[in-house]
Short mmCIF file of C-alpha atoms and ligand atoms in Angstrom, two decimals:
data_model
loop_
_atom_site.label_atom_id
_atom_site.label_comp_id
_atom_site.label_asym_id
_atom_site.label_seq_id
_atom_site.Cartn_x
_atom_site.Cartn_y
_atom_site.Cartn_z
CA MET A 1 -24.91 17.46 11.77
CA ASN A 2 -23.28 15.33 14.06
CA PRO A 3 -22.21 11.72 12.82
CA VAL A 4 -25.24 10.07 15.05
CA SER A 5 -28.02 11.65 13.16
CA LEU A 6 -26.03 10.86 9.98
CA ARG A 7 -25.63 7.28 10.94
CA SER A 8 -29.58 7.20 11.64
CA ARG A 9 -29.96 8.55 8.02
CA GLY A 10 -27.68 5.82 6.51
CA PHE A 11 -24.37 7.57 6.02
CA PHE A 12 -21.34 7.33 8.26
CA VAL A 13 -19.03 10.13 8.51
CA THR A 14 -15.10 9.41 8.05
CA ALA A 15 -11.89 11.18 7.48
CA GLY A 16 -11.45 12.63 3.94
CA PRO A 17 -8.06 12.23 1.97
CA THR A 18 -7.33 15.96 2.59
CA GLY A 19 -8.26 15.75 6.67
CA GLY A 20 -11.79 17.12 5.90
CA LYS A 21 -14.98 14.94 6.70
CA ILE A 22 -16.91 13.04 3.86
CA ALA A 23 -19.98 11.31 4.38
CA MET A 24 -20.02 7.80 2.77
CA GLU A 25 -23.11 5.98 1.91
CA TYR A 26 -23.71 2.87 3.93
CA GLN A 27 -24.61 1.10 0.69
CA ASP A 28 -20.78 1.67 0.05
CA LYS A 29 -20.41 0.40 3.42
CA GLU A 30 -19.50 -3.13 3.12
CA TYR A 31 -18.37 -5.19 6.27
CA TYR A 32 -16.60 -8.21 7.11
CA LYS A 33 -18.62 -10.97 9.27
CA ILE A 34 -16.17 -13.31 11.19
CA GLU A 35 -16.98 -16.27 13.22
CA GLY A 36 -13.51 -16.54 15.59
CA GLY A 37 -12.09 -19.80 16.88
CA VAL A 38 -10.74 -21.07 13.76
CA CYS A 39 -7.29 -22.85 13.22
CA LEU A 40 -6.36 -21.75 9.68
CA SER A 41 -4.70 -24.62 7.53
CA GLY A 42 -3.91 -25.29 3.64
CA ARG A 43 -2.41 -23.31 1.11
CA VAL A 44 -2.88 -19.86 0.20
CA ARG A 45 -1.25 -18.29 -3.15
CA VAL A 46 0.15 -14.62 -2.70
CA SER A 47 -1.08 -12.17 -5.74
CA GLY A 48 1.47 -9.28 -7.50
CA ALA A 49 2.71 -6.71 -5.05
CA LYS A 50 0.43 -3.38 -5.25
CA ASN A 51 3.56 -1.23 -4.42
CA ALA A 52 5.35 -2.37 -7.32
CA VAL A 53 2.73 -2.37 -9.84
CA LEU A 54 1.51 1.24 -8.90
CA PRO A 55 4.91 2.93 -9.70
CA MET A 56 4.87 0.68 -13.05
CA LEU A 57 1.73 2.03 -14.16
CA ALA A 58 3.00 5.63 -13.97
CA ALA A 59 6.03 4.69 -15.66
CA VAL A 60 4.40 3.37 -18.93
CA THR A 61 3.86 7.04 -19.63
CA LEU A 62 7.35 7.39 -20.44
CA THR A 63 7.16 5.70 -23.57
CA ARG A 64 5.00 5.83 -26.93
CA ALA A 65 5.40 1.96 -27.25
CA GLU A 66 3.21 -0.70 -25.90
CA CYS A 67 3.83 -2.12 -22.37
CA ILE A 68 2.69 -5.46 -21.00
CA ILE A 69 2.34 -5.96 -17.18
CA HIS A 70 1.52 -9.60 -15.96
CA HIS A 71 0.42 -10.74 -12.46
CA VAL A 72 -1.36 -7.32 -11.64
CA PRO A 73 -3.66 -7.64 -8.32
CA SER A 74 -7.22 -6.99 -8.84
CA LEU A 75 -7.31 -4.03 -6.42
CA ARG A 76 -9.11 -0.68 -5.87
CA ASP A 77 -5.58 1.27 -6.18
CA VAL A 78 -5.04 -0.51 -9.48
CA GLN A 79 -8.47 0.60 -10.85
CA VAL A 80 -7.97 4.02 -9.84
CA MET A 81 -4.50 4.31 -11.11
CA THR A 82 -6.30 2.91 -14.41
CA GLN A 83 -8.85 5.33 -14.37
CA ILE A 84 -6.01 8.16 -14.01
CA LEU A 85 -3.99 6.94 -16.79
CA ARG A 86 -7.27 6.58 -19.18
CA LEU A 87 -8.06 10.40 -18.40
CA LEU A 88 -4.58 11.30 -19.43
CA GLY A 89 -5.08 9.47 -22.81
CA VAL A 90 -3.38 6.01 -22.15
CA LYS A 91 -4.68 3.24 -23.45
CA VAL A 92 -5.12 0.37 -20.94
CA GLU A 93 -6.53 -2.80 -21.93
CA MET A 94 -7.26 -5.31 -18.71
CA VAL A 95 -7.06 -9.20 -19.68
CA GLU A 96 -8.15 -11.53 -17.08
CA ALA A 97 -6.18 -14.74 -15.84
CA GLY A 98 -2.76 -13.42 -16.97
CA LEU A 99 0.42 -15.50 -17.34
CA ASN A 100 1.20 -16.12 -13.64
CA GLY A 101 -2.54 -15.59 -12.29
CA GLY A 102 -3.92 -12.10 -11.62
CA LEU A 103 -4.67 -9.70 -14.44
CA THR A 104 -2.45 -8.94 -17.51
CA LEU A 105 -2.56 -5.05 -18.51
CA VAL A 106 -1.58 -3.93 -21.80
CA THR A 107 -0.73 -0.31 -22.10
CA GLN A 108 -0.10 2.21 -24.86
CA ALA A 109 0.96 5.79 -24.08
CA ASP A 110 1.36 7.03 -27.82
CA SER A 111 -0.64 10.03 -27.38
CA LEU A 112 -1.00 11.92 -23.93
CA THR A 113 -4.11 14.44 -23.99
CA THR A 114 -3.20 16.36 -20.90
CA HIS A 115 -0.69 16.97 -18.19
CA VAL A 116 -3.52 17.34 -15.69
CA ILE A 117 -4.22 14.71 -13.06
CA LYS A 118 -7.94 14.59 -12.10
CA ASP A 119 -8.26 15.97 -8.52
CA ASN A 120 -10.84 13.44 -7.24
CA LEU A 121 -8.60 10.59 -8.40
CA SER A 122 -5.79 11.91 -7.12
CA ARG A 123 -6.82 12.45 -3.77
CA GLN A 124 -8.35 9.23 -3.52
CA MET A 125 -4.86 7.74 -3.83
CA ARG A 126 -1.48 9.07 -2.78
CA SER A 127 0.36 6.89 -5.49
CA SER A 128 -0.99 9.32 -8.33
CA ILE A 129 2.17 11.28 -7.11
CA PHE A 130 4.29 8.61 -8.91
CA LEU A 131 3.28 10.54 -12.25
CA MET A 132 5.08 13.81 -11.54
CA GLY A 133 8.31 12.06 -12.72
CA PRO A 134 7.40 10.57 -15.93
CA LEU A 135 4.88 13.26 -17.05
CA LEU A 136 7.43 15.82 -16.43
CA GLY A 137 10.01 13.99 -18.61
CA ARG A 138 7.39 13.09 -21.22
CA LEU A 139 5.28 16.53 -21.46
CA GLY A 140 7.69 18.90 -19.74
CA GLU A 141 4.67 19.93 -17.16
CA VAL A 142 2.33 18.08 -14.89
CA ARG A 143 -0.32 19.62 -12.51
CA ILE A 144 -1.86 17.68 -9.75
CA ALA A 145 -3.89 18.33 -6.61
CA TYR A 146 -1.75 18.30 -3.54
CA PRO A 147 -2.15 14.67 -2.25
CA GLY A 148 -2.69 15.52 1.27
CA GLY A 149 -2.41 13.14 4.36
CA CYS A 150 -4.24 10.17 5.17
CA ALA A 151 -4.81 7.94 8.58
CA ILE A 152 -1.17 7.08 8.96
CA GLY A 153 0.27 10.26 8.95
CA PRO A 154 0.61 13.82 7.17
CA ARG A 155 2.73 12.33 4.40
CA PRO A 156 4.42 15.17 2.83
CA ILE A 157 6.00 15.09 -0.58
CA ASP A 158 9.14 17.54 -0.04
CA LEU A 159 11.34 14.96 -1.09
CA HIS A 160 9.87 14.47 -4.34
CA LEU A 161 9.69 18.17 -5.20
CA ARG A 162 13.39 19.21 -3.96
CA GLY A 163 14.25 16.41 -6.09
CA LEU A 164 12.57 17.47 -9.09
CA ALA A 165 13.64 20.95 -8.70
CA ALA A 166 17.31 19.95 -8.39
CA MET A 167 16.76 18.27 -12.15
CA GLY A 168 15.31 21.82 -13.24
CA ALA A 169 11.68 21.37 -12.38
CA ARG A 170 9.84 24.87 -12.02
CA ILE A 171 7.59 24.07 -8.96
CA THR A 172 4.45 26.13 -7.98
CA GLU A 173 2.15 25.36 -5.27
CA LYS A 174 -0.84 27.23 -4.91
CA HIS A 175 -4.72 26.65 -3.92
CA GLY A 176 -3.91 23.08 -3.19
CA TYR A 177 -2.32 22.20 -6.62
CA ILE A 178 1.13 21.57 -7.51
CA LEU A 179 2.49 22.68 -11.12
CA ALA A 180 5.73 21.55 -12.14
CA GLN A 181 7.33 22.74 -15.16
CA ALA A 182 10.72 21.87 -17.28
CA ALA A 183 11.53 22.25 -20.92
CA ARG A 184 14.04 19.31 -20.40
CA LEU A 185 14.87 17.51 -16.91
CA HIS A 186 19.06 17.44 -16.48
CA GLY A 187 20.71 14.80 -14.39
CA ALA A 188 21.75 15.82 -10.88
CA ASP A 189 23.39 14.40 -7.61
CA ILE A 190 20.61 14.02 -4.93
CA HIS A 191 20.80 13.08 -1.41
CA LEU A 192 17.43 12.02 0.18
CA ASP A 193 17.08 13.23 3.58
CA PHE A 194 15.23 9.91 4.29
CA PRO A 195 15.08 6.87 2.07
CA SER A 196 11.63 7.57 0.90
CA VAL A 197 10.23 4.77 -1.34
CA GLY A 198 7.77 7.08 -3.27
CA ALA A 199 10.57 9.84 -3.88
CA THR A 200 13.12 7.24 -4.76
CA GLU A 201 10.74 5.89 -7.46
CA ASN A 202 9.54 9.19 -8.69
CA LEU A 203 13.13 10.60 -9.17
CA ILE A 204 14.20 7.15 -11.04
CA MET A 205 11.41 8.07 -13.33
CA ALA A 206 12.02 11.78 -13.62
CA ALA A 207 15.93 10.83 -14.57
CA ALA A 208 14.96 8.01 -17.27
CA THR A 209 14.76 10.58 -20.12
CA ALA A 210 16.71 13.74 -18.41
CA GLU A 211 19.73 14.92 -19.92
CA GLY A 212 22.83 13.48 -18.55
CA VAL A 213 23.29 11.25 -15.36
CA THR A 214 21.33 11.33 -12.26
CA THR A 215 22.99 9.88 -9.06
CA LEU A 216 20.33 9.13 -6.23
CA ARG A 217 21.96 8.67 -2.82
CA ASN A 218 20.42 7.47 0.51
CA VAL A 219 17.40 5.80 -1.41
CA ALA A 220 15.00 3.21 -0.35
CA LYS A 221 15.91 -0.41 -0.97
CA GLU A 222 12.75 -1.94 -0.88
CA PRO A 223 12.26 -5.04 -3.20
CA GLU A 224 9.69 -2.88 -5.09
CA ILE A 225 12.36 -0.40 -5.98
CA VAL A 226 14.57 -3.23 -7.73
CA ASP A 227 11.26 -4.55 -9.50
CA LEU A 228 10.69 -1.21 -10.97
CA GLN A 229 14.37 -0.95 -12.00
CA ASN A 230 14.09 -4.18 -13.97
CA PHE A 231 10.66 -2.84 -15.35
CA LEU A 232 12.55 0.47 -16.49
CA SER A 233 15.61 -1.41 -17.79
CA GLY A 234 13.26 -3.35 -20.07
CA MET A 235 12.09 -0.17 -21.65
CA GLY A 236 15.64 0.93 -22.52
CA VAL A 237 16.31 2.90 -19.27
CA ARG A 238 20.02 3.08 -18.55
CA ILE A 239 19.81 2.17 -14.60
CA ARG A 240 21.66 0.41 -11.78
CA GLY A 241 22.21 0.34 -8.02
CA ALA A 242 18.31 -0.66 -6.97
CA GLY A 243 18.44 -2.67 -3.69
CA THR A 244 21.61 -0.31 -2.64
CA ASP A 245 21.88 3.05 -1.19
CA THR A 246 22.81 4.71 -4.35
CA ILE A 247 21.13 4.32 -7.78
CA ARG A 248 22.68 5.61 -11.08
CA VAL A 249 20.36 6.67 -14.16
CA GLU A 250 21.77 7.86 -17.52
CA GLY A 251 18.90 9.57 -19.37
CA VAL A 252 17.94 8.26 -22.84
CA GLY A 253 15.98 10.40 -25.47
CA ARG A 254 13.35 7.54 -26.23
CA LEU A 255 12.34 4.78 -24.59
CA GLY A 256 10.71 1.55 -25.94
CA GLY A 257 8.26 -0.96 -24.59
CA THR A 258 8.46 -3.84 -22.39
CA GLU A 259 7.04 -6.93 -20.89
CA HIS A 260 7.31 -7.60 -17.15
CA THR A 261 5.83 -9.91 -14.41
CA VAL A 262 5.38 -8.34 -11.11
CA ILE A 263 6.74 -9.61 -7.85
CA PRO A 264 4.62 -11.31 -5.23
CA ASP A 265 3.26 -8.89 -2.59
CA ARG A 266 5.48 -9.54 0.32
CA ILE A 267 3.00 -7.66 3.04
CA GLU A 268 0.20 -9.75 1.80
CA ALA A 269 2.52 -12.86 2.26
CA GLY A 270 3.55 -11.32 5.78
CA THR A 271 -0.21 -10.86 6.76
CA PHE A 272 -1.14 -14.54 5.72
CA MET A 273 2.04 -15.81 7.69
CA ALA A 274 0.85 -13.71 10.71
CA SER A 275 -2.70 -15.21 10.48
CA ALA A 276 -1.46 -18.93 10.45
CA ALA A 277 0.94 -17.99 13.51
CA PHE A 278 -2.07 -16.11 15.39
CA SER A 279 -4.78 -18.92 14.89
CA GLY A 280 -2.32 -21.87 15.74
CA GLY A 281 -2.54 -23.55 12.62
CA GLU A 282 -0.42 -24.55 9.60
CA VAL A 283 -0.42 -22.53 6.38
CA ARG A 284 1.81 -22.96 3.31
CA VAL A 285 1.99 -19.52 1.67
CA GLU A 286 2.88 -19.81 -1.79
CA ASN A 287 4.28 -17.54 -4.72
CA VAL A 288 6.42 -15.73 -2.10
CA VAL A 289 10.19 -14.30 -2.40
CA PRO A 290 11.30 -15.70 1.01
CA GLU A 291 14.12 -13.15 1.15
CA HIS A 292 11.58 -10.51 0.90
CA VAL A 293 9.93 -11.42 4.10
CA GLU A 294 13.17 -12.32 6.07
CA SER A 295 12.43 -9.86 8.86
CA ILE A 296 8.96 -11.20 9.27
CA SER A 297 10.11 -14.92 9.40
CA ALA A 298 12.69 -13.79 11.77
CA LYS A 299 10.25 -12.15 14.19
CA LEU A 300 7.73 -14.85 14.08
CA ARG A 301 10.33 -17.59 14.73
CA GLU A 302 11.45 -15.48 17.80
CA ALA A 303 7.72 -15.67 18.91
CA GLY A 304 7.78 -19.49 18.79
CA VAL A 305 6.42 -19.97 15.39
CA THR A 306 7.83 -22.61 13.24
CA VAL A 307 8.77 -21.36 9.49
CA GLN A 308 10.19 -23.10 6.79
CA GLU A 309 11.13 -21.94 3.69
CA GLY A 310 11.31 -23.46 0.04
CA ARG A 311 12.32 -21.63 -3.24
CA ASN A 312 8.97 -19.77 -3.84
CA TRP A 313 7.02 -20.91 -0.59
CA ILE A 314 7.00 -20.30 3.09
CA SER A 315 5.59 -22.83 5.59
CA VAL A 316 4.17 -21.59 8.91
CA LYS A 317 3.00 -23.65 12.06
CA GLY A 318 1.46 -21.35 14.62
CA PRO A 319 2.30 -22.67 18.66
CA ARG A 320 -0.63 -22.91 21.00
CA LYS A 321 0.38 -19.60 22.55
CA LEU A 322 2.77 -16.89 21.02
CA LYS A 323 5.54 -15.63 23.05
CA ALA A 324 5.66 -11.83 23.36
CA VAL A 325 8.30 -10.15 21.15
CA ASP A 326 9.44 -6.52 20.57
CA VAL A 327 9.23 -5.10 17.38
CA LYS A 328 10.70 -1.75 15.52
CA THR A 329 9.83 -0.68 12.27
CA LEU A 330 12.85 0.13 9.91
CA PRO A 331 13.06 0.83 6.19
CA TYR A 332 13.91 -2.57 4.21
CA PRO A 333 15.42 -4.80 5.15
CA GLY A 334 14.22 -3.83 8.44
CA PHE A 335 10.93 -4.97 9.77
CA PRO A 336 8.14 -3.35 7.78
CA THR A 337 6.01 -0.77 8.74
CA ASP A 338 3.01 -2.12 6.80
CA MET A 339 3.11 -5.48 9.10
CA LEU A 340 3.03 -3.40 12.30
CA PRO A 341 -0.82 -3.23 12.58
CA GLN A 342 -0.84 -7.20 11.92
CA MET A 343 2.09 -7.69 14.54
CA MET A 344 0.27 -5.55 17.15
CA ALA A 345 -2.82 -7.69 16.48
CA ILE A 346 -1.12 -11.16 16.92
CA MET A 347 0.73 -10.08 20.29
CA THR A 348 -2.67 -9.13 21.88
CA THR A 349 -2.91 -12.62 23.37
CA ALA A 350 0.86 -13.46 23.41
CA ASP A 351 2.61 -14.61 26.48
CA GLY A 352 3.88 -11.38 28.08
CA SER A 353 4.51 -7.98 27.09
CA SER A 354 5.38 -6.60 23.82
CA ILE A 355 7.14 -3.06 22.86
CA ILE A 356 6.23 -2.04 19.38
CA THR A 357 7.75 1.02 17.99
CA GLU A 358 6.98 2.75 14.77
CA THR A 359 9.84 4.93 13.03
CA ILE A 360 8.27 5.51 9.64
CA PHE A 361 5.09 7.17 9.88
CA GLU A 362 3.46 9.29 12.46
CA GLN A 363 0.03 7.41 13.41
CA ARG A 364 0.31 3.66 12.69
CA PHE A 365 -1.61 2.76 15.71
CA SER A 366 -5.37 3.34 14.58
CA GLN A 367 -6.25 -0.22 15.13
CA ALA A 368 -5.31 -0.06 18.95
CA GLU A 369 -8.57 1.59 20.05
CA GLU A 370 -10.58 -1.03 17.91
CA LEU A 371 -8.25 -4.08 19.24
CA ARG A 372 -9.32 -2.76 22.80
CA ARG A 373 -12.73 -2.95 21.80
CA MET A 374 -12.27 -6.83 21.38
CA GLY A 375 -10.29 -6.87 24.87
CA ALA A 376 -6.97 -6.25 24.24
CA ASN A 377 -4.49 -4.63 26.66
CA ILE A 378 -2.68 -1.73 24.76
CA ARG A 379 -1.09 1.50 25.76
CA ILE A 380 0.39 4.02 23.32
CA GLU A 381 3.28 6.38 24.30
CA GLY A 382 3.86 8.46 20.97
CA ARG A 383 5.44 6.16 18.71
CA THR A 384 5.65 3.38 20.88
CA ALA A 385 2.78 0.71 21.59
CA VAL A 386 3.00 -1.57 24.95
CA VAL A 387 1.00 -4.50 24.12
CA LYS A 388 0.31 -6.75 27.31
CA GLY A 389 -1.06 -10.34 26.38
CA VAL A 390 -4.44 -11.27 27.60
CA PRO A 391 -6.14 -14.57 27.61
CA GLY A 392 -8.07 -14.08 24.98
CA LEU A 393 -10.20 -11.67 22.64
CA THR A 394 -13.92 -11.31 22.31
CA GLY A 395 -15.73 -10.67 18.90
CA ALA A 396 -17.02 -6.78 18.65
CA GLU A 397 -18.12 -4.33 15.81
CA VAL A 398 -14.93 -2.69 14.62
CA GLU A 399 -13.72 -0.26 12.08
CA ALA A 400 -10.73 -0.09 9.68
CA SER A 401 -9.55 3.30 9.19
CA ASP A 402 -6.62 2.27 6.75
CA LEU A 403 -5.64 -0.80 4.63
CA ARG A 404 -3.14 -2.35 7.12
CA SER A 405 -5.09 -1.81 10.40
CA GLY A 406 -7.91 -3.29 8.41
CA ALA A 407 -5.97 -6.51 7.86
CA ALA A 408 -5.12 -6.48 11.61
CA LEU A 409 -8.66 -6.29 12.65
CA VAL A 410 -9.58 -9.37 10.25
CA LEU A 411 -6.83 -11.22 12.18
CA ALA A 412 -8.18 -10.48 15.46
CA GLY A 413 -11.51 -11.46 14.54
CA LEU A 414 -10.56 -14.76 13.15
CA VAL A 415 -9.29 -15.66 16.61
CA ALA A 416 -11.66 -13.65 19.06
CA GLU A 417 -14.24 -15.65 20.66
CA GLY A 418 -17.80 -15.25 18.94
CA THR A 419 -18.83 -13.13 16.03
CA SER A 420 -16.72 -10.00 14.76
CA CYS A 421 -17.88 -7.27 12.27
CA VAL A 422 -15.01 -5.41 10.72
CA GLU A 423 -16.36 -2.27 9.02
CA GLY A 424 -14.56 -0.39 6.24
CA VAL A 425 -13.67 -2.83 3.82
CA TYR A 426 -13.22 -0.69 1.12
CA HIS A 427 -9.85 0.12 2.61
CA ILE A 428 -8.90 -3.49 2.60
CA ASP A 429 -10.13 -3.79 -0.98
CA ARG A 430 -7.38 -1.17 -1.51
CA GLY A 431 -4.38 -3.53 -1.06
CA TYR A 432 -5.58 -7.04 -0.47
CA GLU A 433 -7.18 -9.01 -3.49
CA ASN A 434 -10.05 -11.22 -2.60
CA LEU A 435 -9.09 -11.42 1.07
CA GLU A 436 -12.05 -13.10 2.32
CA GLY A 437 -11.93 -15.89 -0.45
CA LYS A 438 -8.20 -16.76 0.44
CA LEU A 439 -8.92 -16.75 4.12
CA ARG A 440 -12.19 -19.05 3.55
CA GLY A 441 -9.97 -21.17 1.54
CA LEU A 442 -7.82 -21.77 4.89
CA GLY A 443 -10.93 -22.54 6.73
CA ALA A 444 -11.99 -19.45 7.96
CA ALA A 445 -15.72 -18.45 8.69
CA ILE A 446 -15.64 -14.93 6.97
CA THR A 447 -18.46 -13.31 4.84
CA ARG A 448 -18.77 -9.94 3.03
CA GLU A 449 -22.07 -8.18 3.93
CA LYS A 450 -23.83 -5.15 2.77
CA MET A 451 -24.83 -2.36 5.26
CA GLN A 452 -28.37 -1.52 4.02
CA GLY A 453 -28.64 2.52 4.17
CA ALA A 454 -29.73 5.36 2.20
CA ALA A 455 -29.08 5.80 -1.69
CA ASN A 456 -27.99 9.50 -1.65
CA ARG A 457 -24.83 11.28 -0.60
CA LEU A 458 -24.48 14.34 1.35
CA ASP A 459 -21.86 16.81 0.21
CA SER A 460 -19.22 17.90 2.57
CA GLY A 461 -20.96 21.06 3.16
CA GLN A 462 -23.77 19.52 5.14
CA LEU A 463 -21.26 17.93 7.73
CA ASP A 464 -20.09 19.94 10.71
C1 EPZ B 1 5.27 3.55 0.21
O1 EPZ B 1 4.76 4.72 0.69
C2 EPZ B 1 4.35 2.59 0.37
N1 EPZ B 1 3.37 2.88 -0.56
C3 EPZ B 1 3.74 2.37 1.74
O2 EPZ B 1 2.72 1.69 1.81
C4 EPZ B 1 4.87 2.06 2.70
O3 EPZ B 1 4.21 2.00 3.80
C5 EPZ B 1 5.89 3.11 2.72
O4 EPZ B 1 6.40 3.27 1.32
C6 EPZ B 1 6.98 2.79 3.59
O5 EPZ B 1 7.49 1.52 3.19
C7 EPZ B 1 3.40 2.67 -1.76
O6 EPZ B 1 4.55 2.39 -2.33
C8 EPZ B 1 2.47 2.88 -2.85
P1 EPZ B 1 7.77 6.91 2.36
P2 EPZ B 1 5.69 6.20 0.49
O7 EPZ B 1 7.81 8.17 1.30
O8 EPZ B 1 6.11 6.21 -0.79
C9 EPZ B 1 8.32 10.73 4.90
C10 EPZ B 1 0.49 0.36 2.21
O9 EPZ B 1 -0.21 0.03 3.00
N2 EPZ B 1 8.44 11.55 3.64
O10 EPZ B 1 8.80 5.92 2.23
O11 EPZ B 1 4.66 7.28 0.73
C11 EPZ B 1 6.65 10.04 5.20
O12 EPZ B 1 6.21 11.03 5.89
C12 EPZ B 1 1.20 1.79 1.98
O13 EPZ B 1 1.01 -0.32 1.15
C13 EPZ B 1 8.65 12.79 3.70
O14 EPZ B 1 8.67 13.37 4.78
O15 EPZ B 1 6.14 6.32 1.95
C14 EPZ B 1 7.19 8.90 5.89
O16 EPZ B 1 7.23 9.55 7.13
C15 EPZ B 1 1.09 2.59 3.45
N3 EPZ B 1 8.71 13.55 2.69
C16 EPZ B 1 8.41 8.42 5.52
O17 EPZ B 1 9.06 9.38 4.75
C17 EPZ B 1 8.49 13.05 1.31
O18 EPZ B 1 8.38 13.63 0.30
C18 EPZ B 1 8.14 7.30 4.69
O19 EPZ B 1 7.79 7.65 3.49
C19 EPZ B 1 8.16 11.65 1.41
C20 EPZ B 1 8.04 10.55 2.39
#
């Protein structure tokens, strides 16, 4: 059955988490309707960091004591992680309007009921892999469906598994599952082939209760790693070095609870900074750690944008026309891969040609085809995109294939002439809290619409 006939029946076909095809119901399919040509202005407050809170939610399984996490963003990925925790037997209470905006979560993992992570949930979200380290430490075993790839690349987990094996875990992989077992993990000296964010976080959590000292080398230095270290230290974990190349963890037998406020989301902040730069408006982005977005501020200044920094805010004023600049993504503190799609979008109408190089993931250019539908001139050569500035974009029907490409398409819709429809809003909901509400607060003409369609769901067997 081809996608056209499915579409006529109110379904659309999209890539499943394991590379297969799944039919999503139109009624699941919301889209953003955007009237372009608006100069954004005003103030916007950044939510808590998705990529900081997800490993913390895994870390709460390390202790029987109560943990309180403030400034948690209301996101689909947080909901999925919360569901996974509850199925493991963790009590999770969600309290609205926490101390610093966002949600406050109260968790208690005093009696875990299983070591198995539900397939349908672990397949929805790669971050479930973060549970391997803590559950191995707490229960001595964990079973998880292989998380598989997604729109931005195959996303292997070999660094996670090799590190856990070095700490004494027996790993078996069959029928798409991974089973890891260890009576008690022991300390190890581990050098990561690549400064993987997830592997760094997983291995830190595995080392928290391992016997002896673990030294992790060539680790990721992202701010989210530092935030996780602070969270774990609050629980009594003896850890130091986050933010540098080497982290040292001394395992302890029993951990306590903690209360923690999540850092602001630097990628959400960068996305709003880019929206102001692109629309030629003036926006003050609040609840930001300027140091965390230094590479983004520097790149925007190079493109002719006025960027002023306060203690916890950044003011961005876009020029009439951006200068084309070259971008190369690198591990932190380099330019973040999660801002590449947004940077590509704002370069589409810049003065000159921009060379954008992705060094972290294999397929970070899915938005290029969609931006071309809006009139962009983009040529892809392997992991490099050449974006030749055009006079302007025109509104079109476009589709997001992942979280950040979706954000990029929204930015393009904000400045394109006429109306744009950005489909695949469920991708954007994974990592942006109330994006349309925050953009409307800056003057954008954006609404969330529902596509009417069939009420049932085809199983994958009916798809060719
Ligand atoms: C985290 O993903 C973030 N997700 C990503 O954000 C972010 O893009 C990425 O780090 C890089 O900064 C979360 O924190 C939940 P990696 P992660 O392990 O941990 C390869 C977003 O939009 N690799 O640092 O999966 C991998 O294939 C998301 O918020 C291995 O080869 O990223 C990739 O090429 C997207 N083997 C590179 O390392 C491994 O075992 C970086 O991956 C692990 C990773």
